[in-house]
Amino acid sequence: MPYLVRVLRDALGPSGKDVRLGNVRCVSAKRGWWTKQVKDEIWDRGGGGWMVGKVNVGKSNLFESVFPKGAQEGSLTASSGSHGKLESTAYRGSADQERWSHGAEERSLLPPSQPLQQFPTMPTVSHLPGTTASPIRVPFGNGNGELIDLPGLSRGSLEDHVLEHHRSDLVMRERVKPEQLVVKPGQSLLISGLVRITPSKSDTTILAYPFVPLASHVTSTDKAIAINTQTQPSGVPTIARPGVGPKMALAGLFRLQWDVTKQRAGPLTSAAAAGLSTKVLPFVVFSTDILIEGCGWVELVAQVRKRDVESMRSDFAFPGVEIWSPNGDYIAERRPMNGWLLGRPKAVSAKGRTRPRRSMKGAKKAMKFENRKLSH
């Protein structure tokens, strides 16, 4: 959670440090994990709750998980604790509410609210985009609040540059387990022919972890340029539409400016092993996350000698990458999540790889059989 708050403050800019972000919650829309607190807060607060987000991010799924089902007139009087707060403020069916709603519904851009039910019909959950075509209003708590599911916002126009039958491939539907790709000097990382990532320095080796649902390929920079600009046919898979090549433009130079030496040094800085301080290490590890709009991100990591960083004392000490995309758009960066370290396959220790013991079931049966023969 602290990481998410820092990313939000970075996105808000200089004014982000003054914004209160105490009500940020991390939940799983797919599994419904950690939603109980959000459900209780929706009930306690009442009023209107809006589900806002991009297409296919799980708004309708989350709606079903956090909606306070079973809230009706009879249940309010029997409820206890904080849930009883809504009993004294119920206004559904009052004369004032009817007069207000009569004029407001005519001017409102929202459709009429559903009738109050204990277990109302939830929005349709589907992997297909655009399932929620219009706002859906579902009241709860005897009319003291309602949850509103809105249609998904556009995921960006990157799909306009993708072959039509591959546009659904841009949506990340399950957890991506990336492989570690090594981008050596003179090479580039190509993502399905749409995005090209090239190190800006000729002496820097970069590790890349593509958290995207697209095919990623490391090749020579000359070949990557030819494939990206569609000037040379190749067997490398690409989902870019014909004619997109001339539109490829530089999205910018992105520097790996966040220090992740402590997280990446492994047993050198681990308290259970060497426990060294990062100040005594002869190297520094920098990282950044490159965001691809509506698709995912690529984690980039590079190791440099500490003496090189200390000697230059400028931003140019940071390793960087040049990124090319359609019209130079759809690319941004954020502080690294270290997703590879969090979700990488766990290493099996040498003790765990010992030869399994042979079953003694057959030997025990033979021993019993011999004992019976001797007893007779």
CSV table of N, CA, C and O in Angstrom, one decimal, residues 62-179:
chain,number,residue,atom,x,y,z
A,62,LEU,N,-16.0,-6.1,-9.2
A,62,LEU,CA,-15.8,-5.5,-7.9
A,62,LEU,C,-17.1,-4.9,-7.3
A,62,LEU,O,-17.4,-5.0,-6.1
A,63,PHE,N,-18.0,-4.5,-8.2
A,63,PHE,CA,-19.3,-4.0,-7.8
A,63,PHE,C,-20.1,-5.1,-7.0
A,63,PHE,O,-20.7,-4.9,-6.0
A,64,GLU,N,-20.1,-6.3,-7.6
A,64,GLU,CA,-20.8,-7.4,-6.9
A,64,GLU,C,-20.1,-7.8,-5.6
A,64,GLU,O,-20.8,-8.2,-4.7
A,65,SER,N,-18.8,-7.6,-5.5
A,65,SER,CA,-18.1,-8.0,-4.2
A,65,SER,C,-18.4,-6.9,-3.1
A,65,SER,O,-18.5,-7.3,-1.9
A,66,VAL,N,-18.5,-5.7,-3.4
A,66,VAL,CA,-18.6,-4.6,-2.4
A,66,VAL,C,-20.0,-4.1,-2.2
A,66,VAL,O,-20.2,-3.4,-1.2
A,67,PHE,N,-20.9,-4.5,-3.0
A,67,PHE,CA,-22.3,-4.1,-2.8
A,67,PHE,C,-22.9,-4.7,-1.5
A,67,PHE,O,-22.8,-5.9,-1.3
A,68,PRO,N,-23.4,-3.9,-0.6
A,68,PRO,CA,-24.0,-4.4,0.7
A,68,PRO,C,-25.3,-5.1,0.4
A,68,PRO,O,-26.4,-4.6,0.6
A,69,LYS,N,-25.3,-6.4,0.0
A,69,LYS,CA,-26.5,-7.1,-0.2
A,69,LYS,C,-27.2,-7.4,1.1
A,69,LYS,O,-26.6,-7.5,2.2
A,70,GLY,N,-28.5,-7.7,1.0
A,70,GLY,CA,-29.3,-8.0,2.1
A,70,GLY,C,-29.7,-6.8,2.9
A,70,GLY,O,-30.3,-7.0,4.0
A,71,ALA,N,-29.5,-5.6,2.4
A,71,ALA,CA,-29.9,-4.4,3.1
A,71,ALA,C,-31.3,-4.0,2.7
A,71,ALA,O,-31.5,-3.6,1.6
A,72,GLN,N,-32.3,-4.1,3.6
A,72,GLN,CA,-33.7,-3.7,3.3
A,72,GLN,C,-34.2,-3.1,4.5
A,72,GLN,O,-33.6,-2.9,5.5
A,73,GLU,N,-35.5,-2.7,4.4
A,73,GLU,CA,-36.1,-1.9,5.5
A,73,GLU,C,-36.1,-2.7,6.8
A,73,GLU,O,-35.8,-2.2,7.9
A,74,GLY,N,-36.4,-4.0,6.7
A,74,GLY,CA,-36.5,-4.8,7.9
A,74,GLY,C,-35.1,-5.1,8.6
A,74,GLY,O,-35.0,-5.1,9.8
A,75,SER,N,-34.1,-5.2,7.7
A,75,SER,CA,-32.8,-5.5,8.2
A,75,SER,C,-32.1,-4.2,8.9
A,75,SER,O,-31.2,-4.4,9.7
A,76,LEU,N,-32.6,-3.0,8.5
A,76,LEU,CA,-32.0,-1.8,9.1
A,76,LEU,C,-32.3,-1.7,10.6
A,76,LEU,O,-31.4,-1.4,11.4
A,77,THR,N,-33.5,-2.0,11.0
A,77,THR,CA,-33.9,-1.9,12.4
A,77,THR,C,-33.3,-3.0,13.2
A,77,THR,O,-33.0,-2.8,14.4
A,78,ALA,N,-32.9,-4.1,12.6
A,78,ALA,CA,-32.3,-5.2,13.4
A,78,ALA,C,-30.8,-5.1,13.4
A,78,ALA,O,-30.2,-5.8,14.1
A,79,SER,N,-30.2,-4.2,12.6
A,79,SER,CA,-28.8,-4.1,12.5
A,79,SER,C,-28.2,-3.4,13.7
A,79,SER,O,-28.9,-2.7,14.5
A,80,SER,N,-27.0,-3.7,14.0
A,80,SER,CA,-26.3,-3.1,15.2
A,80,SER,C,-25.0,-2.5,14.8
A,80,SER,O,-24.5,-2.7,13.7
A,81,GLY,N,-24.4,-1.8,15.7
A,81,GLY,CA,-23.1,-1.2,15.5
A,81,GLY,C,-23.2,0.0,14.5
A,81,GLY,O,-24.2,0.7,14.5
A,82,SER,N,-22.2,0.1,13.7
A,82,SER,CA,-22.2,1.3,12.7
A,82,SER,C,-23.2,1.1,11.7
A,82,SER,O,-23.6,2.1,11.1
A,83,HIS,N,-23.7,-0.1,11.4
A,83,HIS,CA,-24.7,-0.2,10.3
A,83,HIS,C,-26.0,0.4,10.7
A,83,HIS,O,-26.9,0.7,9.9
A,84,GLY,N,-26.2,0.6,12.0
A,84,GLY,CA,-27.5,1.3,12.4
A,84,GLY,C,-27.5,2.7,12.2
A,84,GLY,O,-28.6,3.4,12.4
A,85,LYS,N,-26.5,3.3,11.7
A,85,LYS,CA,-26.5,4.8,11.4
A,85,LYS,C,-27.5,5.2,10.3
A,85,LYS,O,-27.9,6.3,10.3
A,86,LEU,N,-27.8,4.3,9.4
A,86,LEU,CA,-28.6,4.7,8.3
A,86,LEU,C,-30.1,4.7,8.6
A,86,LEU,O,-30.9,5.2,7.9
A,87,GLU,N,-30.5,4.1,9.8
A,87,GLU,CA,-31.9,4.0,10.1
A,87,GLU,C,-32.6,5.3,10.3
A,87,GLU,O,-33.6,5.5,9.8
A,88,SER,N,-31.9,6.3,10.9
A,88,SER,CA,-32.6,7.5,11.2
A,88,SER,C,-32.6,8.5,10.1
A,88,SER,O,-33.3,9.5,10.1
A,89,THR,N,-31.8,8.2,9.0
A,89,THR,CA,-31.7,9.1,7.9
A,89,THR,C,-32.4,8.6,6.7
A,89,THR,O,-32.2,9.1,5.6
A,90,ALA,N,-33.2,7.6,6.8
A,90,ALA,CA,-33.9,7.0,5.6
A,90,ALA,C,-34.9,8.0,5.0
A,90,ALA,O,-35.7,8.6,5.7
A,91,TYR,N,-34.8,8.2,3.7
A,91,TYR,CA,-35.7,9.2,3.1
A,91,TYR,C,-36.4,8.6,1.9
A,91,TYR,O,-37.2,9.2,1.3
A,92,ARG,N,-36.2,7.3,1.5
A,92,ARG,CA,-36.8,6.7,0.4
A,92,ARG,C,-38.3,6.7,0.7
A,92,ARG,O,-38.8,6.2,1.7
A,93,GLY,N,-39.1,7.3,-0.2
A,93,GLY,CA,-40.6,7.3,-0.1
A,93,GLY,C,-41.1,8.5,0.5
A,93,GLY,O,-42.3,8.7,0.6
A,94,SER,N,-40.3,9.4,1.0
A,94,SER,CA,-40.8,10.6,1.7
A,94,SER,C,-41.3,11.6,0.6
A,94,SER,O,-41.0,11.5,-0.6
A,95,ALA,N,-42.1,12.5,1.1
A,95,ALA,CA,-42.7,13.5,0.1
A,95,ALA,C,-41.7,14.4,-0.5
A,95,ALA,O,-41.7,14.7,-1.7
A,96,ASP,N,-40.7,14.8,0.3
A,96,ASP,CA,-39.6,15.7,-0.2
A,96,ASP,C,-38.8,14.9,-1.3
A,96,ASP,O,-38.5,15.5,-2.3
A,97,GLN,N,-38.5,13.7,-1.0
A,97,GLN,CA,-37.7,12.9,-2.0
A,97,GLN,C,-38.5,12.7,-3.3
A,97,GLN,O,-37.9,12.8,-4.4
A,98,GLU,N,-39.8,12.5,-3.2
A,98,GLU,CA,-40.6,12.3,-4.4
A,98,GLU,C,-40.7,13.6,-5.2
A,98,GLU,O,-40.6,13.5,-6.4
A,99,ARG,N,-40.8,14.7,-4.5
A,99,ARG,CA,-40.8,16.0,-5.3
A,99,ARG,C,-39.5,16.3,-5.9
A,99,ARG,O,-39.4,16.8,-7.1
A,100,TRP,N,-38.4,16.0,-5.2
A,100,TRP,CA,-37.1,16.2,-5.8
A,100,TRP,C,-36.8,15.3,-7.0
A,100,TRP,O,-36.3,15.7,-8.0
A,101,SER,N,-37.1,14.0,-6.8
A,101,SER,CA,-36.8,13.0,-7.8
A,101,SER,C,-37.7,13.3,-9.1
A,101,SER,O,-37.2,13.0,-10.2
A,102,HIS,N,-38.9,13.8,-8.9
A,102,HIS,CA,-39.7,14.0,-10.1
A,102,HIS,C,-39.1,15.0,-11.1
A,102,HIS,O,-39.1,14.8,-12.3
A,103,GLY,N,-38.5,16.1,-10.5
A,103,GLY,CA,-37.8,17.0,-11.4
A,103,GLY,C,-36.4,16.6,-11.8
A,103,GLY,O,-36.0,16.9,-12.9
A,104,ALA,N,-35.7,16.0,-10.9
A,104,ALA,CA,-34.3,15.6,-11.1
A,104,ALA,C,-34.2,14.5,-12.2
A,104,ALA,O,-33.3,14.5,-13.0
A,105,GLU,N,-35.1,13.5,-12.1
A,105,GLU,CA,-35.0,12.4,-13.1
A,105,GLU,C,-35.1,12.9,-14.5
A,105,GLU,O,-34.5,12.3,-15.4
A,106,GLU,N,-35.9,14.0,-14.7
A,106,GLU,CA,-36.0,14.5,-16.1
A,106,GLU,C,-34.8,15.1,-16.6
A,106,GLU,O,-34.5,15.1,-17.8
A,107,ARG,N,-34.0,15.8,-15.7
A,107,ARG,CA,-32.8,16.5,-16.1
A,107,ARG,C,-31.6,15.6,-15.9
A,107,ARG,O,-30.5,16.0,-16.4
A,108,SER,N,-31.7,14.5,-15.3
A,108,SER,CA,-30.5,13.7,-15.0
A,108,SER,C,-30.0,13.0,-16.2
A,108,SER,O,-30.8,12.5,-17.1
A,109,LEU,N,-28.6,12.8,-16.3
A,109,LEU,CA,-28.0,12.0,-17.4
A,109,LEU,C,-28.0,10.5,-17.0
A,109,LEU,O,-27.6,9.7,-17.9
A,110,LEU,N,-28.4,10.2,-15.8
A,110,LEU,CA,-28.4,8.8,-15.4
A,110,LEU,C,-29.8,8.2,-15.6
A,110,LEU,O,-30.8,8.9,-15.5
A,111,PRO,N,-29.8,6.9,-15.8
A,111,PRO,CA,-31.1,6.2,-15.9
A,111,PRO,C,-31.8,6.1,-14.6
A,111,PRO,O,-31.1,6.3,-13.5
A,112,PRO,N,-33.1,5.8,-14.5
A,112,PRO,CA,-33.7,5.7,-13.2
A,112,PRO,C,-33.1,4.6,-12.4
A,112,PRO,O,-32.6,3.6,-12.9
A,113,SER,N,-33.2,4.7,-11.1
A,113,SER,CA,-32.6,3.7,-10.2
A,113,SER,C,-33.5,2.5,-10.1
A,113,SER,O,-34.7,2.6,-10.3
A,114,GLN,N,-32.9,1.4,-9.9
A,114,GLN,CA,-33.7,0.1,-9.7
A,114,GLN,C,-34.5,0.2,-8.4
A,114,GLN,O,-34.2,0.9,-7.5
A,115,PRO,N,-35.6,-0.6,-8.4
A,115,PRO,CA,-36.4,-0.7,-7.2
A,115,PRO,C,-35.5,-1.3,-6.0
A,115,PRO,O,-34.7,-2.1,-6.3
A,116,LEU,N,-35.8,-0.8,-4.8
A,116,LEU,CA,-35.0,-1.3,-3.7
A,116,LEU,C,-35.3,-2.8,-3.4
A,116,LEU,O,-36.5,-3.1,-3.2
A,117,GLN,N,-34.3,-3.6,-3.4
A,117,GLN,CA,-34.5,-5.1,-3.2
A,117,GLN,C,-33.4,-5.5,-2.2
A,117,GLN,O,-32.3,-4.9,-2.1
A,118,GLN,N,-33.7,-6.6,-1.5
A,118,GLN,CA,-32.7,-7.2,-0.6
A,118,GLN,C,-31.6,-7.8,-1.4
A,118,GLN,O,-30.4,-7.6,-1.0
A,119,PHE,N,-31.8,-8.5,-2.4
A,119,PHE,CA,-30.8,-9.1,-3.3
A,119,PHE,C,-31.1,-8.7,-4.7
A,119,PHE,O,-31.6,-9.4,-5.5
A,120,PRO,N,-30.6,-7.5,-5.1
A,120,PRO,CA,-30.9,-7.0,-6.5
A,120,PRO,C,-30.1,-7.7,-7.5
A,120,PRO,O,-29.1,-8.4,-7.2
A,121,THR,N,-30.5,-7.5,-8.8
A,121,THR,CA,-29.7,-8.1,-9.9
A,121,THR,C,-28.4,-7.3,-10.1
A,121,THR,O,-28.4,-6.0,-10.2
A,122,MET,N,-27.3,-8.0,-10.1
A,122,MET,CA,-26.0,-7.3,-10.3
A,122,MET,C,-25.6,-7.1,-11.7
A,122,MET,O,-26.2,-7.8,-12.6
A,123,PRO,N,-24.8,-6.1,-12.0
A,123,PRO,CA,-24.3,-5.9,-13.4
A,123,PRO,C,-23.6,-7.2,-14.0
A,123,PRO,O,-23.1,-8.0,-13.2
A,124,THR,N,-23.8,-7.4,-15.3
A,124,THR,CA,-23.2,-8.6,-15.9
A,124,THR,C,-21.7,-8.5,-15.9
A,124,THR,O,-21.1,-7.5,-16.2
A,125,VAL,N,-21.1,-9.6,-15.5
A,125,VAL,CA,-19.6,-9.8,-15.5
A,125,VAL,C,-19.2,-10.6,-16.7
A,125,VAL,O,-19.7,-11.7,-16.9
A,126,SER,N,-18.4,-10.0,-17.5
A,126,SER,CA,-17.9,-10.7,-18.8
A,126,SER,C,-16.5,-10.2,-19.1
A,126,SER,O,-16.1,-9.1,-18.8
A,127,HIS,N,-15.8,-11.1,-19.8
A,127,HIS,CA,-14.5,-10.7,-20.3
A,127,HIS,C,-14.5,-9.9,-21.5
A,127,HIS,O,-13.5,-9.4,-22.0
A,128,LEU,N,-15.7,-9.8,-22.1
A,128,LEU,CA,-15.9,-9.0,-23.4
A,128,LEU,C,-16.0,-7.5,-23.0
A,128,LEU,O,-16.6,-7.1,-22.0
A,129,PRO,N,-15.3,-6.7,-23.8
A,129,PRO,CA,-15.3,-5.2,-23.5
A,129,PRO,C,-16.7,-4.6,-23.8
A,129,PRO,O,-17.4,-5.1,-24.7
A,130,GLY,N,-17.1,-3.6,-23.1
A,130,GLY,CA,-18.3,-2.9,-23.4
A,130,GLY,C,-19.6,-3.6,-22.9
A,130,GLY,O,-20.7,-3.3,-23.4
A,131,THR,N,-19.5,-4.5,-21.9
A,131,THR,CA,-20.6,-5.2,-21.4
A,131,THR,C,-21.6,-4.3,-20.7
A,131,THR,O,-22.8,-4.3,-20.9
A,132,THR,N,-21.0,-3.3,-19.9
A,132,THR,CA,-21.8,-2.3,-19.3
A,132,THR,C,-22.0,-1.1,-20.3
A,132,THR,O,-21.1,-0.3,-20.4
A,133,ALA,N,-23.1,-1.1,-21.0
A,133,ALA,CA,-23.3,-0.1,-22.0
A,133,ALA,C,-23.8,1.2,-21.5
A,133,ALA,O,-23.6,2.3,-22.1
A,134,SER,N,-24.4,1.3,-20.3
A,134,SER,CA,-24.9,2.5,-19.7
A,134,SER,C,-24.8,2.4,-18.2
A,134,SER,O,-24.7,1.3,-17.7
A,135,PRO,N,-24.9,3.5,-17.5
A,135,PRO,CA,-24.8,3.4,-16.0
A,135,PRO,C,-25.9,2.6,-15.4
A,135,PRO,O,-27.1,2.6,-15.9
A,136,ILE,N,-25.5,1.8,-14.4
A,136,ILE,CA,-26.5,1.0,-13.7
A,136,ILE,C,-26.5,1.4,-12.2
A,136,ILE,O,-25.5,1.4,-11.5
A,137,ARG,N,-27.7,1.8,-11.7
A,137,ARG,CA,-27.9,2.3,-10.4
A,137,ARG,C,-28.6,1.3,-9.5
A,137,ARG,O,-29.7,0.8,-9.9
A,138,VAL,N,-28.0,0.9,-8.4
A,138,VAL,CA,-28.5,-0.1,-7.5
A,138,VAL,C,-28.6,0.5,-6.1
A,138,VAL,O,-27.5,0.7,-5.5
A,139,PRO,N,-29.8,0.8,-5.6
A,139,PRO,CA,-29.9,1.4,-4.2
A,139,PRO,C,-29.7,0.3,-3.1
A,139,PRO,O,-29.8,-0.9,-3.3
A,140,PHE,N,-29.3,0.8,-1.9
A,140,PHE,CA,-29.2,-0.1,-0.8
A,140,PHE,C,-29.5,0.8,0.5
A,140,PHE,O,-29.6,2.0,0.4
A,141,GLY,N,-29.6,0.1,1.6
A,141,GLY,CA,-29.8,0.7,2.9
A,141,GLY,C,-31.1,1.6,2.9
A,141,GLY,O,-31.1,2.7,3.4
A,142,ASN,N,-32.2,1.0,2.5
A,142,ASN,CA,-33.5,1.7,2.5
A,142,ASN,C,-33.5,3.0,1.8
A,142,ASN,O,-34.2,4.0,2.2
A,143,GLY,N,-32.7,3.1,0.7
A,143,GLY,CA,-32.6,4.3,-0.1
A,143,GLY,C,-31.6,5.3,0.4
A,143,GLY,O,-31.5,6.4,-0.2
A,144,ASN,N,-30.8,5.0,1.4
A,144,ASN,CA,-29.8,6.0,1.9
A,144,ASN,C,-28.6,6.0,1.0
A,144,ASN,O,-27.7,6.9,1.2
A,145,GLY,N,-28.4,5.1,0.1
A,145,GLY,CA,-27.2,5.1,-0.8
A,145,GLY,C,-27.5,4.3,-2.0
A,145,GLY,O,-28.5,3.5,-2.1
A,146,GLU,N,-26.6,4.5,-2.9
A,146,GLU,CA,-26.7,3.7,-4.2
A,146,GLU,C,-25.3,3.5,-4.7
A,146,GLU,O,-24.5,4.4,-4.6
A,147,LEU,N,-25.1,2.4,-5.4
A,147,LEU,CA,-23.8,2.1,-6.1
A,147,LEU,C,-24.1,2.2,-7.5
A,147,LEU,O,-25.1,1.6,-8.0
A,148,ILE,N,-23.2,2.9,-8.3
A,148,ILE,CA,-23.4,3.2,-9.7
A,148,ILE,C,-22.3,2.6,-10.5
A,148,ILE,O,-21.1,3.0,-10.3
A,149,ASP,N,-22.6,1.7,-11.4
A,149,ASP,CA,-21.6,1.1,-12.2
A,149,ASP,C,-21.6,1.8,-13.6
A,149,ASP,O,-22.6,1.8,-14.3
A,150,LEU,N,-20.5,2.4,-13.9
A,150,LEU,CA,-20.4,3.2,-15.1
A,150,LEU,C,-19.7,2.4,-16.3
A,150,LEU,O,-18.9,1.5,-16.0
A,151,PRO,N,-20.0,2.7,-17.5
A,151,PRO,CA,-19.3,2.1,-18.6
A,151,PRO,C,-17.8,2.4,-18.5
A,151,PRO,O,-17.4,3.4,-18.0
A,152,GLY,N,-17.0,1.4,-19.1
A,152,GLY,CA,-15.6,1.6,-19.0
A,152,GLY,C,-15.1,2.7,-19.8
A,152,GLY,O,-15.6,3.0,-21.0
A,153,LEU,N,-14.1,3.4,-19.3
A,153,LEU,CA,-13.4,4.5,-20.1
A,153,LEU,C,-12.5,3.8,-21.2
A,153,LEU,O,-12.1,2.7,-21.0
A,154,SER,N,-12.2,4.6,-22.2
A,154,SER,CA,-11.3,4.0,-23.3
A,154,SER,C,-10.0,3.7,-22.7
A,154,SER,O,-9.4,4.4,-21.9
A,155,ARG,N,-9.4,2.6,-23.2
A,155,ARG,CA,-8.1,2.2,-22.8
A,155,ARG,C,-7.0,2.9,-23.6
A,155,ARG,O,-5.8,2.5,-23.6
A,156,GLY,N,-7.4,3.9,-24.4
A,156,GLY,CA,-6.5,4.6,-25.2
A,156,GLY,C,-6.6,4.1,-26.6
A,156,GLY,O,-7.3,3.2,-27.0
A,157,SER,N,-6.0,4.9,-27.5
A,157,SER,CA,-6.1,4.6,-29.0
A,157,SER,C,-5.0,3.7,-29.5
A,157,SER,O,-4.8,3.7,-30.7
A,158,LEU,N,-4.2,3.1,-28.6
A,158,LEU,CA,-3.2,2.2,-29.1
A,158,LEU,C,-3.8,1.1,-30.0
A,158,LEU,O,-3.1,0.6,-30.9
A,159,GLU,N,-5.0,0.6,-29.7
A,159,GLU,CA,-5.6,-0.5,-30.4
A,159,GLU,C,-5.9,0.0,-31.9
A,159,GLU,O,-6.0,-0.9,-32.7
A,160,ASP,N,-5.9,1.3,-32.2
A,160,ASP,CA,-6.1,1.7,-33.5
A,160,ASP,C,-5.0,1.4,-34.4
A,160,ASP,O,-5.1,1.3,-35.7
A,161,HIS,N,-3.8,1.1,-33.8
A,161,HIS,CA,-2.6,0.7,-34.6
A,161,HIS,C,-2.4,-0.8,-34.6
A,161,HIS,O,-1.3,-1.2,-35.1
A,162,VAL,N,-3.3,-1.6,-34.1
A,162,VAL,CA,-3.2,-3.0,-34.0
A,162,VAL,C,-4.2,-3.7,-35.0
A,162,VAL,O,-5.3,-3.2,-35.2
A,163,LEU,N,-3.8,-4.8,-35.5
A,163,LEU,CA,-4.6,-5.6,-36.3
A,163,LEU,C,-5.9,-5.9,-35.6
A,163,LEU,O,-5.9,-6.2,-34.4
A,164,GLU,N,-7.1,-5.9,-36.3
A,164,GLU,CA,-8.3,-6.0,-35.6
A,164,GLU,C,-8.5,-7.3,-34.8
A,164,GLU,O,-9.0,-7.3,-33.7
A,165,HIS,N,-8.0,-8.4,-35.3
A,165,HIS,CA,-8.2,-9.7,-34.6
A,165,HIS,C,-7.2,-9.8,-33.5
A,165,HIS,O,-7.2,-10.9,-32.8
A,166,HIS,N,-6.3,-8.9,-33.3
A,166,HIS,CA,-5.3,-8.9,-32.2
A,166,HIS,C,-5.6,-7.9,-31.1
A,166,HIS,O,-4.9,-7.8,-30.1
A,167,ARG,N,-6.7,-7.1,-31.3
A,167,ARG,CA,-6.9,-6.0,-30.3
A,167,ARG,C,-7.2,-6.5,-28.9
A,167,ARG,O,-6.9,-5.9,-27.9
A,168,SER,N,-7.9,-7.7,-28.9
A,168,SER,CA,-8.2,-8.3,-27.6
A,168,SER,C,-6.9,-8.7,-26.8
A,168,SER,O,-7.0,-8.9,-25.6
A,169,ASP,N,-5.8,-8.9,-27.6
A,169,ASP,CA,-4.6,-9.4,-27.0
A,169,ASP,C,-4.0,-8.3,-26.1
A,169,ASP,O,-3.1,-8.6,-25.3
A,170,LEU,N,-4.4,-7.1,-26.2
A,170,LEU,CA,-3.8,-6.0,-25.4
A,170,LEU,C,-4.3,-6.0,-24.0
A,170,LEU,O,-3.7,-5.4,-23.1
A,171,VAL,N,-5.4,-6.7,-23.7
A,171,VAL,CA,-6.0,-6.7,-22.4
A,171,VAL,C,-5.3,-7.8,-21.6
A,171,VAL,O,-5.2,-9.0,-22.0
A,172,MET,N,-4.8,-7.5,-20.4
A,172,MET,CA,-4.2,-8.4,-19.5
A,172,MET,C,-5.3,-9.1,-18.7
A,172,MET,O,-5.9,-8.5,-17.8
A,173,ARG,N,-5.6,-10.4,-18.9
A,173,ARG,CA,-6.7,-11.1,-18.3
A,173,ARG,C,-6.2,-11.9,-17.1
A,173,ARG,O,-7.0,-12.4,-16.4
A,174,GLU,N,-4.9,-12.2,-17.0
A,174,GLU,CA,-4.4,-13.0,-15.9
A,174,GLU,C,-3.0,-12.6,-15.6
A,174,GLU,O,-2.4,-11.8,-16.3
A,175,ARG,N,-2.5,-13.0,-14.4
A,175,ARG,CA,-1.2,-12.6,-14.0
A,175,ARG,C,-0.1,-13.1,-15.0
A,175,ARG,O,-0.1,-14.2,-15.4
A,176,VAL,N,0.7,-12.1,-15.4
A,176,VAL,CA,1.8,-12.4,-16.3
A,176,VAL,C,3.0,-12.8,-15.6
A,176,VAL,O,3.4,-12.1,-14.6
A,177,LYS,N,3.6,-13.9,-15.9
A,177,LYS,CA,4.9,-14.3,-15.4
A,177,LYS,C,6.0,-14.1,-16.4
A,177,LYS,O,6.2,-15.0,-17.2
A,178,PRO,N,6.6,-13.0,-16.4
A,178,PRO,CA,7.6,-12.7,-17.5
A,178,PRO,C,8.9,-13.4,-17.3
A,178,PRO,O,9.2,-13.9,-16.2
A,179,GLU,N,9.6,-13.6,-18.4
A,179,GLU,CA,11.0,-14.1,-18.3
A,179,GLU,C,12.0,-13.0,-18.3
A,179,GLU,O,11.7,-11.9,-18.8
